[in-house]
């Protein structure tokens, strides 16, 4: 187990990719703070699964776009585990619309959660990680942040922002042995992508050289790798986990 | 006052690896003691812990010399 004894915080960990990352970190031996915003019952299920694996875990409600809540969440994780080694910024939402029809609040909501949330959580853990002279920050971006995607101006702007933020944070914190990397998932089967119409899914499948949609586990394993010592000489990178869709 | 300066000096010597004789009230963290921006942020963090206080970002921006730090700490007591 490559993460034995490590303490992690995963945002948006009650469902989808975040849930699978929290579980994979736990399988590798980490203790995990499971953040959620709405699905408390599902977050508790993740906590129970982690405890069944022999790790420590607890669920914590927090809207990552509110700085005071974020500060309290990070403090709760540090109080519980005595330290914080790994932050996974995964929490995200979509409010898709064509640019011409996109309402200002659709833009703001997505930017606040998906980009500002990453900034706030990163800022909040930095103090502890700097003191420790150790930290692993993993940001869940998206392949559309690299390629663009019609109907997702807000989401794409936020995810492209996350990739830039990853690089800057990596440069600022490198001297303190804190690495910051991003994963950019392509089409992963989750609640978020289940909403898409069938013909859109079939069209997307044609763009994927590996000819299948990804599973949350495909992303979780790479995230766990970035959190491990195997990735200690990598920082500021964005790894595409998309079946070869964007090269 | 002496006590505060002594404790501040110890933190600076530990953190920045400078000689105690270099740590004068006039000494600037960046110009004279070789600190970079991140070092100064860390120093402020350690001062907060040492003196059990919170130094706001606005106040922290005005702390550039050893004397600034000592005066700030004394003013908050």
Coordinates of C-alpha atoms in Angstrom, one line a residue:
Chain A
X1 CA 0.0 0.0 0.0
X2 CA 1.8 3.1 -1.3
X3 CA -0.2 5.6 0.8
X4 CA -0.1 3.9 4.2
X5 CA -0.6 6.4 7.0
X6 CA -1.3 9.4 4.7
X7 CA -4.1 11.8 5.4
X8 CA -6.3 12.9 2.5
X9 CA -9.2 15.3 1.8
X10 CA -11.2 14.7 -1.4
X11 CA -13.8 17.3 -2.4
X12 CA -17.0 16.1 -4.0
X13 CA -16.4 12.6 -2.8
X14 CA -19.9 11.3 -2.4
X15 CA -20.4 10.4 -6.0
X16 CA -18.8 9.7 -9.4
X17 CA -15.0 10.2 -9.9
X18 CA -14.5 11.8 -6.4
X19 CA -16.1 8.8 -4.7
X20 CA -13.8 6.4 -6.6
X21 CA -10.7 8.5 -5.8
X22 CA -11.6 8.5 -2.1
X23 CA -12.0 4.8 -2.2
X24 CA -8.8 4.2 -4.2
X25 CA -6.7 6.4 -1.8
X26 CA -8.2 4.3 1.1
X27 CA -7.3 1.0 -0.7
X28 CA -3.7 2.3 -0.9
X29 CA -3.8 2.9 2.9
X30 CA -4.8 6.6 3.3
X31 CA -7.3 8.0 5.7
X32 CA -9.8 10.2 4.0
X33 CA -12.0 13.2 4.7
X34 CA -15.0 12.7 2.4
X35 CA -16.4 16.1 1.4
X36 CA -20.0 16.5 0.1
X37 CA -22.4 19.3 -0.5
X38 CA -25.7 17.6 -1.0
X39 CA -25.6 13.9 -0.8
X40 CA -25.0 13.2 2.8
X41 CA -26.3 9.6 2.7
X42 CA -24.0 8.7 -0.2
X43 CA -21.0 10.4 1.5
X44 CA -21.7 8.2 4.6
X45 CA -21.7 5.1 2.4
X46 CA -18.2 6.1 1.2
X47 CA -17.1 6.5 4.8
X48 CA -18.5 3.1 5.7
X49 CA -16.7 1.5 2.8
X50 CA -13.4 3.1 3.8
X51 CA -13.8 2.0 7.4
X52 CA -14.5 -1.6 6.1
X53 CA -11.2 -1.4 4.3
X54 CA -9.6 -0.6 7.7
X55 CA -9.0 3.1 7.2
X56 CA -10.3 6.1 9.1
X57 CA -12.7 8.4 7.3
X58 CA -15.4 10.9 8.0
X59 CA -18.0 12.9 6.0
X60 CA -17.9 16.6 6.0
X61 CA -20.4 19.0 4.4
X62 CA -19.0 22.1 2.7
X63 CA -19.7 24.3 -0.3
X64 CA -16.2 24.8 -1.7
X65 CA -17.0 28.2 -3.0
X66 CA -17.4 29.7 0.5
X67 CA -14.0 30.5 2.0
X68 CA -15.1 30.3 5.7
X69 CA -16.7 26.8 5.2
X70 CA -13.5 25.7 3.4
X71 CA -11.3 26.9 6.2
X72 CA -13.5 25.0 8.7
X73 CA -13.4 21.8 6.6
X74 CA -9.6 21.8 6.3
X75 CA -9.3 22.4 10.0
X76 CA -11.7 19.5 10.7
X77 CA -9.5 17.2 8.6
X78 CA -6.3 18.3 10.3
X79 CA -7.9 18.0 13.7
X80 CA -9.0 14.5 12.9
X81 CA -5.9 13.1 11.3
X82 CA -3.2 15.3 12.9
X83 CA -1.9 16.3 9.4
X84 CA -3.0 16.6 5.8
X85 CA -0.8 15.1 3.1
X86 CA -3.2 14.9 0.1
X87 CA -5.8 17.3 -1.3
X88 CA -7.9 16.2 -4.3
X89 CA -9.9 19.1 -5.7
X90 CA -12.7 17.2 -7.4
X91 CA -15.9 19.0 -6.6
X92 CA -17.6 20.2 -9.7
X93 CA -20.9 21.0 -11.4
X94 CA -22.2 21.6 -14.9
X95 CA -24.7 24.1 -16.2
X96 CA -24.5 23.6 -19.9
X97 CA -25.9 26.0 -22.4
X98 CA -24.9 27.6 -25.6
X99 CA -22.9 30.8 -25.1
X100 CA -25.6 32.9 -26.6
X101 CA -28.1 31.5 -24.2
X102 CA -25.9 31.2 -21.1
X103 CA -27.2 33.2 -18.2
X104 CA -24.8 35.1 -16.0
X105 CA -25.7 33.0 -13.0
X106 CA -25.0 29.8 -14.9
X107 CA -21.5 31.2 -15.6
X108 CA -21.0 32.3 -12.0
X109 CA -22.2 29.1 -10.4
X110 CA -19.9 26.9 -12.4
X111 CA -16.9 29.2 -12.1
X112 CA -17.4 29.6 -8.3
X113 CA -17.5 25.8 -7.6
X114 CA -15.2 24.5 -10.3
X115 CA -12.4 27.2 -10.3
X116 CA -12.8 29.4 -7.2
X117 CA -13.4 26.3 -5.1
X118 CA -10.0 24.9 -6.2
X119 CA -8.3 28.1 -5.3
X120 CA -9.9 28.3 -1.8
X121 CA -9.2 24.7 -0.9
X122 CA -5.7 24.9 -2.2
X123 CA -5.1 28.1 -0.2
X124 CA -6.6 26.6 2.9
X125 CA -4.3 23.5 2.9
X126 CA -1.1 25.3 2.0
X127 CA -0.2 26.4 5.5
X128 CA -0.3 22.9 6.8
X129 CA 1.5 21.4 3.9
X130 CA 4.3 24.1 4.0
X131 CA 4.9 23.3 7.6
X132 CA 5.0 19.6 6.9
X133 CA 7.4 20.2 4.0
X134 CA 5.2 17.7 2.2
X135 CA 2.0 17.8 0.2
X136 CA 0.3 16.4 -2.8
X137 CA -2.4 18.4 -4.5
X138 CA -4.3 16.8 -7.3
X139 CA -6.8 18.8 -9.3
X140 CA -9.5 17.2 -11.4
X141 CA -9.7 19.2 -14.6
X142 CA -11.2 17.9 -17.8
X143 CA -10.2 17.1 -21.3
X144 CA -12.6 19.8 -22.5
X145 CA -10.4 22.4 -20.6
X146 CA -7.8 21.5 -23.2
X147 CA -9.9 20.9 -26.3
X148 CA -13.0 23.2 -25.8
X149 CA -16.5 21.9 -26.1
X150 CA -19.6 23.6 -27.5
X151 CA -22.3 24.2 -24.9
X152 CA -19.9 24.3 -22.0
X153 CA -18.3 27.8 -22.1
X154 CA -18.5 28.1 -18.3
X155 CA -17.3 24.6 -17.6
X156 CA -14.5 24.7 -20.1
X157 CA -13.3 28.1 -18.9
X158 CA -13.2 26.8 -15.3
X159 CA -11.4 23.6 -16.2
X160 CA -8.8 25.5 -18.4
X161 CA -8.4 27.8 -15.4
X162 CA -7.8 24.8 -13.2
X163 CA -5.0 23.7 -15.5
X164 CA -3.3 27.2 -15.3
X165 CA -3.8 27.3 -11.6
X166 CA -2.2 23.9 -11.3
X167 CA 0.9 25.2 -13.0
X168 CA 1.2 28.3 -11.0
X169 CA 0.6 26.6 -7.7
X170 CA 3.2 24.0 -8.6
X171 CA 5.8 26.7 -9.2
X172 CA 4.9 28.6 -6.0
X173 CA 5.1 25.5 -3.7
X174 CA 7.7 23.4 -5.3
X175 CA 10.4 24.6 -2.9
X176 CA 8.4 23.3 0.0
X177 CA 8.1 19.7 -1.4
X178 CA 4.5 20.2 -2.4
X179 CA 3.6 18.9 -5.8
X180 CA 0.5 20.0 -7.7
X181 CA -0.7 18.0 -10.7
X182 CA -4.0 17.7 -12.6
X183 CA -5.9 14.9 -14.2
X184 CA -8.0 15.7 -17.3
X185 CA -10.6 13.0 -17.7
X186 CA -12.3 12.5 -21.0
X187 CA -15.7 10.8 -21.2
X188 CA -16.1 8.9 -17.9
X189 CA -19.4 7.2 -17.1
X190 CA -20.9 9.0 -14.1
X191 CA -24.1 10.7 -13.1
X192 CA -22.8 13.9 -14.8
X193 CA -22.3 12.2 -18.2
X194 CA -25.4 10.0 -18.0
X195 CA -27.5 13.1 -18.6
X196 CA -26.2 13.4 -22.2
X197 CA -28.5 12.2 -25.0
X198 CA -27.7 8.8 -26.5
X199 CA -26.8 10.1 -30.0
X200 CA -24.3 12.5 -28.4
X201 CA -22.7 9.6 -26.6
X202 CA -22.4 7.6 -29.8
X203 CA -20.9 10.5 -31.6
X204 CA -18.3 10.9 -28.8
X205 CA -17.4 7.2 -28.9
X206 CA -16.2 7.7 -32.5
X207 CA -13.7 10.2 -31.2
X208 CA -12.1 7.8 -28.7
X209 CA -9.2 5.7 -30.1
X210 CA -9.5 3.2 -27.3
X211 CA -13.2 2.9 -28.3
X212 CA -14.8 2.8 -24.9
X213 CA -15.9 5.3 -22.2
X214 CA -13.8 5.5 -19.1
X215 CA -14.8 4.3 -15.7
X216 CA -14.2 6.4 -12.5
X217 CA -11.6 3.7 -11.6
X218 CA -9.5 4.7 -14.6
X219 CA -9.2 8.2 -13.2
X220 CA -8.9 7.1 -9.5
X221 CA -5.8 5.0 -10.2
X222 CA -4.0 7.8 -11.9
X223 CA -4.9 10.2 -9.1
X224 CA -3.6 7.7 -6.5
X225 CA -0.4 7.4 -8.6
X226 CA 0.0 11.2 -8.5
X227 CA -0.5 11.1 -4.7
X228 CA 2.1 8.4 -4.2
X229 CA 5.9 8.7 -3.9
X230 CA 6.2 7.2 -7.4
X231 CA 5.2 10.6 -8.8
X232 CA 7.5 12.7 -6.5
X233 CA 9.4 14.1 -9.5
X234 CA 6.3 15.3 -11.3
X235 CA 4.7 18.7 -10.7
X236 CA 2.6 21.1 -12.8
X237 CA 1.5 18.4 -15.2
X238 CA -1.9 17.6 -16.6
X239 CA -2.4 13.9 -17.4
X240 CA -5.1 13.1 -20.0
X241 CA -7.2 10.1 -19.0
X242 CA -9.4 10.0 -22.1
X243 CA -8.7 6.9 -24.1
X244 CA -6.6 9.0 -26.5
X245 CA -9.4 11.4 -27.4
X246 CA -7.1 14.5 -27.3
X247 CA -3.4 14.2 -28.0
Chain B
X1 CA 10.3 44.0 24.4
X2 CA 13.6 42.2 24.8
X3 CA 11.7 38.9 25.2
X4 CA 9.8 39.5 22.0
X5 CA 12.9 40.4 20.1
X6 CA 14.7 37.3 21.5
X7 CA 11.9 35.0 20.4
X8 CA 11.6 36.6 17.0
X9 CA 15.3 36.4 16.5
X10 CA 15.4 32.7 17.3
X11 CA 12.7 32.0 14.7
X12 CA 14.5 34.0 12.0
X13 CA 17.8 32.3 12.7
X14 CA 16.2 28.9 12.6
X15 CA 14.1 29.6 9.5
X16 CA 16.5 31.6 7.4
X17 CA 19.8 30.1 8.5
X18 CA 21.4 33.5 9.2
X19 CA 23.8 34.5 12.0
X20 CA 22.2 36.0 15.0
X21 CA 24.3 39.2 14.6
X22 CA 22.6 39.9 11.3
X23 CA 19.2 40.1 12.9
X24 CA 19.0 43.7 13.8
X25 CA 15.8 45.7 14.1
X26 CA 16.6 47.5 10.9
X27 CA 17.3 44.3 8.9
X28 CA 15.0 43.7 6.0
X29 CA 13.9 40.1 5.6
X30 CA 14.3 40.2 1.8
X31 CA 17.1 42.7 1.3
X32 CA 19.4 41.8 4.2
X33 CA 18.4 38.3 5.4
X34 CA 18.1 36.6 2.0
X35 CA 14.4 35.7 2.4
X36 CA 12.1 35.2 -0.6
X37 CA 8.4 36.0 -0.6
X38 CA 7.5 32.5 0.5
X39 CA 10.0 32.6 3.4
X40 CA 8.3 35.8 4.6
X41 CA 4.9 34.1 4.5
X42 CA 6.3 31.2 6.5
X43 CA 8.0 33.5 9.0
X44 CA 4.6 35.3 9.6
X45 CA 3.0 31.9 10.1
X46 CA 5.6 30.9 12.7
X47 CA 5.2 34.2 14.5
X48 CA 1.5 33.6 14.6
X49 CA 2.1 30.3 16.3
X50 CA 4.8 31.5 18.6
X51 CA 2.8 34.5 19.9
X52 CA -0.6 32.8 19.5
X53 CA -2.1 35.6 17.4
X54 CA -3.5 36.0 13.9
X55 CA -1.8 38.4 11.6
X56 CA -4.1 39.5 8.8
X57 CA -2.8 39.5 5.2
X58 CA -3.1 43.3 5.1
X59 CA -0.9 43.6 8.3
X60 CA 1.5 41.0 7.1
X61 CA 2.2 43.0 3.9
X62 CA 3.5 45.8 6.1
X63 CA 6.0 43.6 7.9
X64 CA 9.3 43.9 6.0
X65 CA 11.9 44.3 8.7
X66 CA 12.7 42.6 12.0
X67 CA 11.6 45.8 13.7
X68 CA 8.3 45.8 11.9
X69 CA 7.6 42.3 13.2
X70 CA 8.6 43.2 16.8
X71 CA 6.6 46.4 16.8
X72 CA 3.6 44.6 15.4
X73 CA 3.7 41.9 18.0
X74 CA 4.1 44.4 20.8
X75 CA 1.2 46.5 19.5
X76 CA -1.1 43.5 19.6
X77 CA -0.4 42.5 23.2

